[in-house]
C-alpha positions as a printed Julia matrix, in Angstrom:
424×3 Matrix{Float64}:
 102.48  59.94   86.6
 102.23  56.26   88.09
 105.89  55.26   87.36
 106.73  58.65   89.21
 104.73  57.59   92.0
 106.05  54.04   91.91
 109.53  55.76   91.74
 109.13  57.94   94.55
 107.95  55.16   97.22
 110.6   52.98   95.84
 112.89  56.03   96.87
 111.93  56.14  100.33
 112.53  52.63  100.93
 115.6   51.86  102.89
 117.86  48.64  102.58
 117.37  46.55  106.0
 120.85  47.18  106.6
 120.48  51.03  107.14
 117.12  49.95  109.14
 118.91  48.09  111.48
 121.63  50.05  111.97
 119.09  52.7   112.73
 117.14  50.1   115.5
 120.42  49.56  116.92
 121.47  53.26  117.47
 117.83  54.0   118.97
 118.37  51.02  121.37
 121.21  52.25  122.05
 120.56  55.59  123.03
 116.92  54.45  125.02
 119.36  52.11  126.99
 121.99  54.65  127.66
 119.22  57.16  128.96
 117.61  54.77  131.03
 121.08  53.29  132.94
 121.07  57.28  133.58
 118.49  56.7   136.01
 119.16  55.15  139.81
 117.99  51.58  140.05
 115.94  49.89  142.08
 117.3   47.31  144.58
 121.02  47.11  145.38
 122.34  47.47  141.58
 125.74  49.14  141.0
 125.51  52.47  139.83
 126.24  52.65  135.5
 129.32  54.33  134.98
 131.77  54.35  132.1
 132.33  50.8   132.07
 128.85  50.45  132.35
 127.49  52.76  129.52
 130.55  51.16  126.93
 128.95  47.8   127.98
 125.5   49.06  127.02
 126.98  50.14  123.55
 128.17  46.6   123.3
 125.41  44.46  124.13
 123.26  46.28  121.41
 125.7   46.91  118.76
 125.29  43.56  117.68
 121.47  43.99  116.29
 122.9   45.68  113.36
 123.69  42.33  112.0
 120.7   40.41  113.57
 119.22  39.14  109.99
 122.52  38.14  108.78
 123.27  35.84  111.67
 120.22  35.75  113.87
 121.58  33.39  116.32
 125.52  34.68  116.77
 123.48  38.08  117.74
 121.38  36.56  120.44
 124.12  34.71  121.63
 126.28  37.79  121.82
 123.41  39.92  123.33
 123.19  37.14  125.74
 126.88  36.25  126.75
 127.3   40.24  126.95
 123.86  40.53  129.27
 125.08  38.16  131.21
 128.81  39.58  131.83
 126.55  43.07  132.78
 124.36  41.21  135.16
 127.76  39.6   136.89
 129.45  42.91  137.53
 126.05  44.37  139.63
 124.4   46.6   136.5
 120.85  46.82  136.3
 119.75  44.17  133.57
 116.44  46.21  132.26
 118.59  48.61  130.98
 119.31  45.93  128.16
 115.87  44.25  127.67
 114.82  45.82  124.41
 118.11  44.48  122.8
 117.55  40.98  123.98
 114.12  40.86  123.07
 114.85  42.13  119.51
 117.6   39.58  118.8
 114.7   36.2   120.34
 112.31  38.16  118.05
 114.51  38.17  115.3
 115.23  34.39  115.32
 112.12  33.61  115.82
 111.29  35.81  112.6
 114.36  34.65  110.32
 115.14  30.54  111.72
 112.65  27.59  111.79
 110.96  26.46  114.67
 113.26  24.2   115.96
 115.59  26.66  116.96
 113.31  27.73  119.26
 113.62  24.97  121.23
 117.38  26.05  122.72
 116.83  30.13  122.38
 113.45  30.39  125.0
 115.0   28.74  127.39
 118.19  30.22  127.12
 116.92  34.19  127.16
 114.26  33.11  130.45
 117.31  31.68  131.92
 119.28  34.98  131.93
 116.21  36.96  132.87
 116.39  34.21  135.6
 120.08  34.83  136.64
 118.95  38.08  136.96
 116.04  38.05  139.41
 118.87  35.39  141.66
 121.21  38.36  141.38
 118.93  40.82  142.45
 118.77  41.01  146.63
 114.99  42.1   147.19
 112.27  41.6   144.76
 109.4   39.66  143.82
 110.91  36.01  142.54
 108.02  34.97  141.46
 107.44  38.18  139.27
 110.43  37.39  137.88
 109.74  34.02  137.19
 106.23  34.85  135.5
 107.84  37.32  132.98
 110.93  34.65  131.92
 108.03  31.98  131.43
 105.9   34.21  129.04
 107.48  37.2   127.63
 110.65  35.35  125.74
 107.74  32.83  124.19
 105.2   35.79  123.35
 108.25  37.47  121.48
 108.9   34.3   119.57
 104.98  34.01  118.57
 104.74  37.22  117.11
 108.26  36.48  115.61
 106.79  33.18  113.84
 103.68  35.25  112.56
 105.83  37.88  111.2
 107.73  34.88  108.92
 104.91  33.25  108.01
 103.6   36.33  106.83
 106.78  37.46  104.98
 106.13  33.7   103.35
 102.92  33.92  102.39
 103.9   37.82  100.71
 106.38  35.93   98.93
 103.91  33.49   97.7
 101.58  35.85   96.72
 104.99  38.3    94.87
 105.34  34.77   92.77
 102.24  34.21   91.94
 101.43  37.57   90.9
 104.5   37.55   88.72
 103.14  34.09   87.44
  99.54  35.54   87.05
 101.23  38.92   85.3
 103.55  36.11   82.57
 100.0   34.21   81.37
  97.85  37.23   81.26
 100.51  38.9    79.05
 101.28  35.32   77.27
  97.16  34.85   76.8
  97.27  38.78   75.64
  99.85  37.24   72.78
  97.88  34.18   72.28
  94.87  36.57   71.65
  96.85  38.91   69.37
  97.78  36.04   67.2
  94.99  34.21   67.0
  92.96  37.55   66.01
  95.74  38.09   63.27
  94.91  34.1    62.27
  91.04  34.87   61.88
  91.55  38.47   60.05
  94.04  36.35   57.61
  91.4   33.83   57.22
  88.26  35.69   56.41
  90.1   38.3    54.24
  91.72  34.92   52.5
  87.82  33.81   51.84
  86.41  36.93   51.06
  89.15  37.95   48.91
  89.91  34.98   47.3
  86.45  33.79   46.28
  85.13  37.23   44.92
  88.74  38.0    43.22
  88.86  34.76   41.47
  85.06  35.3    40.24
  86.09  38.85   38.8
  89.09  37.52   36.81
  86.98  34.55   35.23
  83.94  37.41   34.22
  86.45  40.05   33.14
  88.83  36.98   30.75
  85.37  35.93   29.67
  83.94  39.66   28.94
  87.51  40.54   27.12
  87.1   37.14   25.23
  83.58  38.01   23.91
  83.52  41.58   23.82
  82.69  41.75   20.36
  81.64  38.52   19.33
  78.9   38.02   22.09
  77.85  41.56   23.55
  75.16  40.21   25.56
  77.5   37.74   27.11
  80.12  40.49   28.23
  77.16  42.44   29.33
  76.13  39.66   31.53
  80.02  39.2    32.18
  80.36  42.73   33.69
  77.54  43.22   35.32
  78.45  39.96   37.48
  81.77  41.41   38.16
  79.87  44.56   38.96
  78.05  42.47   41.81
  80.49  40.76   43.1
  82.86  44.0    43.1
  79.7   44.94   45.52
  79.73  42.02   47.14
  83.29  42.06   48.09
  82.78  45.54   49.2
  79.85  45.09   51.41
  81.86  42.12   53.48
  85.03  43.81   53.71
  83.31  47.24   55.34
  81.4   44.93   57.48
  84.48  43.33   59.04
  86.13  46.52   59.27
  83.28  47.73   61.4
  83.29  44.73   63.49
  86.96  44.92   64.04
  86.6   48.49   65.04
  83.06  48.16   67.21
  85.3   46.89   69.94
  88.46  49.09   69.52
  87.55  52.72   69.88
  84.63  54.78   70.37
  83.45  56.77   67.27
  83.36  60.88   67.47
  80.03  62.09   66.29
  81.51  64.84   64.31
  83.5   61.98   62.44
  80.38  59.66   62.02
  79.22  58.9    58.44
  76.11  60.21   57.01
  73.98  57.17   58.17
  74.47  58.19   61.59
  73.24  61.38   61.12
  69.83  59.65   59.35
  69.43  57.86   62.65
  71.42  54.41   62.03
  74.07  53.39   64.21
  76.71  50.93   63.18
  74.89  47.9    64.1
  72.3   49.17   61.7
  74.61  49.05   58.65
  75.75  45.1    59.29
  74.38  42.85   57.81
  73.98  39.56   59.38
  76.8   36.78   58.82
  77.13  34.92   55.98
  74.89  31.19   56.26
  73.76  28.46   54.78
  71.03  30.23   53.29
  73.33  32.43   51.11
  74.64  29.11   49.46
  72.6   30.3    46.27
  74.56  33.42   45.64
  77.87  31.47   45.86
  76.25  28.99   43.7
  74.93  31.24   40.89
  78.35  33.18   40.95
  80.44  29.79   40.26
  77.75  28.75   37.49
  78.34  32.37   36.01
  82.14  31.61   35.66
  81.6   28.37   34.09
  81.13  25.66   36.51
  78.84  23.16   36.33
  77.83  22.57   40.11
  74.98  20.48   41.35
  73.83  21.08   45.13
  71.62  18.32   47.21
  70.22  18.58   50.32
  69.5   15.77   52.52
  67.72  16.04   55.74
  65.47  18.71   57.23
  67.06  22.17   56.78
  67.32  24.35   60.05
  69.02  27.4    61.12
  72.26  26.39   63.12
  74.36  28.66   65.63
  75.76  31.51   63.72
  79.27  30.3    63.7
  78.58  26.77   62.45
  76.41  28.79   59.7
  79.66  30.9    58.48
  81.78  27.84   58.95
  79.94  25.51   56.23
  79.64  28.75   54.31
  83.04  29.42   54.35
  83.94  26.47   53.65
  81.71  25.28   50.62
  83.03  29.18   49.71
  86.57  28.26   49.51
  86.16  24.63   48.26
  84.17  25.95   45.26
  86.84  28.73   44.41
  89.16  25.86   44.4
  87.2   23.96   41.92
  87.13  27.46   40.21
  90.73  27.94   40.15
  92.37  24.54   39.42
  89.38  22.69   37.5
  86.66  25.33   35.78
  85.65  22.26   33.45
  85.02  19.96   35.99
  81.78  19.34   36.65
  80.76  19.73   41.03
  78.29  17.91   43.14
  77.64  19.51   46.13
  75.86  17.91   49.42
  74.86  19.27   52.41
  73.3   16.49   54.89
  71.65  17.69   58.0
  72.06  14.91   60.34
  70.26  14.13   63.7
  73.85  14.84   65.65
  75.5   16.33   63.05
  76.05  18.8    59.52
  78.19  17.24   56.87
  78.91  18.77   53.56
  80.77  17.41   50.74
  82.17  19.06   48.0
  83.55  16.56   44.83
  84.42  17.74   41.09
  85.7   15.14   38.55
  88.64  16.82   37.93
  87.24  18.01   34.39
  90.11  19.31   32.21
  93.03  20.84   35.16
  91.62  18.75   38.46
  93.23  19.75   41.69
  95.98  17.0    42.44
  97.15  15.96   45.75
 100.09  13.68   45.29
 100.88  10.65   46.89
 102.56  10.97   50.31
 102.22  14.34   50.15
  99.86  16.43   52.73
  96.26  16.84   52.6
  96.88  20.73   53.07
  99.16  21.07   50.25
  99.07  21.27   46.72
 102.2   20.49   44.47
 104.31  20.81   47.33
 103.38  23.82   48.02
 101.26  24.98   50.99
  97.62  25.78   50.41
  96.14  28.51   52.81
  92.59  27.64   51.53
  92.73  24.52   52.78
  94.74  24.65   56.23
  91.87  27.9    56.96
  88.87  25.54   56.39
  90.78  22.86   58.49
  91.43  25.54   61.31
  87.92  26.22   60.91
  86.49  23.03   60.95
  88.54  22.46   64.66
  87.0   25.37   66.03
  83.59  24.09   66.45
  84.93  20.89   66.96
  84.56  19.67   63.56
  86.76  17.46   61.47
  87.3   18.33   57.85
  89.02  15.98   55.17
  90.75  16.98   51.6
  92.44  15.15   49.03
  92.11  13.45   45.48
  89.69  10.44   44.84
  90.99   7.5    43.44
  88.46   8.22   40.11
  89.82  11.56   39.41
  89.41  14.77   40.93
  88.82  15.98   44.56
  86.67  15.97   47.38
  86.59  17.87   50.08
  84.0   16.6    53.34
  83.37  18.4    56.41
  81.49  17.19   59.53
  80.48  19.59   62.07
  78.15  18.8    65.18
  75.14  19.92   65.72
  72.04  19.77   67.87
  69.97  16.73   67.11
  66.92  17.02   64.81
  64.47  14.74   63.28
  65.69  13.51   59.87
  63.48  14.2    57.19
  63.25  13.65   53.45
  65.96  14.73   50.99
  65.52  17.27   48.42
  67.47  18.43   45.31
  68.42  22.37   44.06
């Protein structure tokens, strides 16, 4: 319905052509009617001569914003020729107004200079070739019509300016919004990746340890399988529980839910804020902890400094990352044995991650990138480093010259007193 609107004004706009080929016919015509009339003083009567003059001098505005200034000086060599053979000149004052007005509107300033004085002069000439009359009427209206023309003239091109300006602008405004729009787009396709990577990733690689070690000790060890599945039975939960709650994040935003279509908690009383759970924090650490031990790992955590809640993103930041460092260690080294830090600093959080490579460390060779393994990229890493540079952190990967890998990651924080360290 808008296009059509846009469409239909768009329709009735003419090209300035056609516009002034219109301004010059009705010009033409008031001028004809008025030479109908008998004129004041001693002016020759219009006749035929006089009305084909009157087509003349005016015909020329159809081209005045093509060439502004061969139109006025045709209007004006014309008016003049009419004022020498006895015709009344008022007849053609619109036209010679319109073509000063028109220069004024369409050439710089400077032009000016030559053009006033040049249309006064010929309203001048006039008043000498009247006999009778007020001169000094005459002189008045060649000193401060012509130059009021020409103001409103400049005004109307420094408006048309200033319109283009603005047309630019809002064309430049329209490109960034819809560039930002992209920017957004992509960088909400970047997170998605990321957290699904983490949450994924992590709880996937816990299942497949706990299901190879249930198969392996089905019947040798049922209690161990039984321990085996029901781990894979929480973390199959687990997994479950944080993908629903970023769906419902993703969609709290996006659309409006139809109560008809609500799920059964809404209709106990709970709205979707109800059903998420806060964000993953520091404070979960233990579950990630006790799910890695489960698989095999033999991880050590120490704290150091006086432990405080941080901003909610810095929380799922070092969670995140201590998530996907550990499934590392869980993937590439599940004999190595993991010591894990986490320093609360006056000014900032660090956290560092280091196996001993055990019996299949993770390998970074020389040269190669800290984001890559083998040669080959690893998303796990480049997320936690695109994590780590949102809150303005730095993180750092790679192998240690004893063996193995660390992975350290400083984030700032809001300074604290430090207290005494503590082990877990």
């Amino acid at each position: 319905m808008r296009a059509r609107t846009l469409w239909s004004r768009q329709a009735f706009i003419l090209p300035p052509i056609v516009v002034d080929a219109i301004l010059a016919l009705s010009y033409i015509v008031v001028s004809l009617l008025l030479a109908r009339e008998d004129p004041t003083g001693n002016w020759r009567r219009t006749d035929t001569c006089g009305f084909v003059l009157i087509v003349v001098i005016n015909l020329p505005l159809i081209l005045r914003r093509r060439a502004p200034i061969p139109v006025l000086l045709a209007v004006l060599t014309l008016q003049v020729w009419y004022i020498a053979l006895g015709y009344w000149p008022v007849v053609n004052s619109l036209g010679t107004l319109m073509a000063i007005y028109t220069v004024a509107a369409h050439r710089p300033v400077r032009v000016l200079l030559w053009c006033v004085p040049a249309v006064s002069a010929t309203w001048l000439y006039a008043g000498l070739a009247a006999d009778g009359g007020s001169m000094a009427t005459v002189v008045a209206q060649a000193l401060v019509i012509p130059p009021g023309i020409c103001w409103f003239g400049i005004a109307a091109r420094r408006l048309g300016e200033r319109n283009a300006q603005y047309a630019v602008l809002t064309a430049r405004l329209a490109r960034e919004q819809e560039a930002r729009a992209r920017r957004a787009v992509t960088d909400e396709r970047v997170r998605i990746a990321r957290e699904l990577h983490d949450v994924v990733a992590h709880h996937v690689s816990v299942i497949s340890v706990q299901a190879g070690l249930a198969e392996y000790v089905l019947t040798s060890d049922p209690p161990t399988a039984e321990a085996a599945l029901r781990t894979i039975g929480e973390t199959t939960r687990e997994t479950l529980d944080e993908m629903r709650r970023m769906l419902m994040l993703l969609r709290a935003d996006g659309e409006e839910t139809n109560p008809e279509d609500a799920p059964p908690d809404a209709a106990r009383g709970r709205t979707a804020d109800d059903r998420l759970d806060p964000a993953p924090g520091l404070a979960r650490l233990h579950e990630v902890l006790r799910r890695i031990r489960a698989a095999g790992v033999d991880v050590r955590r120490r704290t150091v400094g006086i432990e405080r809640p941080l901003s909610p993103g810095i929380e799922l930041c070092a969670y995140r990352i201590v998530q996907e460092a550990l499934t590392n260690v869980l993937k590439h080294a599940r004999t190595a044995r993991v010591d894990l830090l986490v320093d609360y600093g006056p000014h900032h959080l660090r956290i560092t991650v280091t196996d001993d490579g055990g019996e299949g460390p993770i390998v970074a060779p020389h040269g190669s990138d800290p984001g890559t393994i083998g040669g080959v990229a690893a998303h796990g890493l480049i997320g936690m480093s695109e994590r780590a540079k949102l809150y303005g952190g730095t993180l750092v990967a790679g192998r240690r010259p004893e063996g193995g890998f660390e992975v350290v990651l400083v984030l700032p924080i809001p300074a604290e007193p430090v207290g005494s360290a503590g082990d877990v």
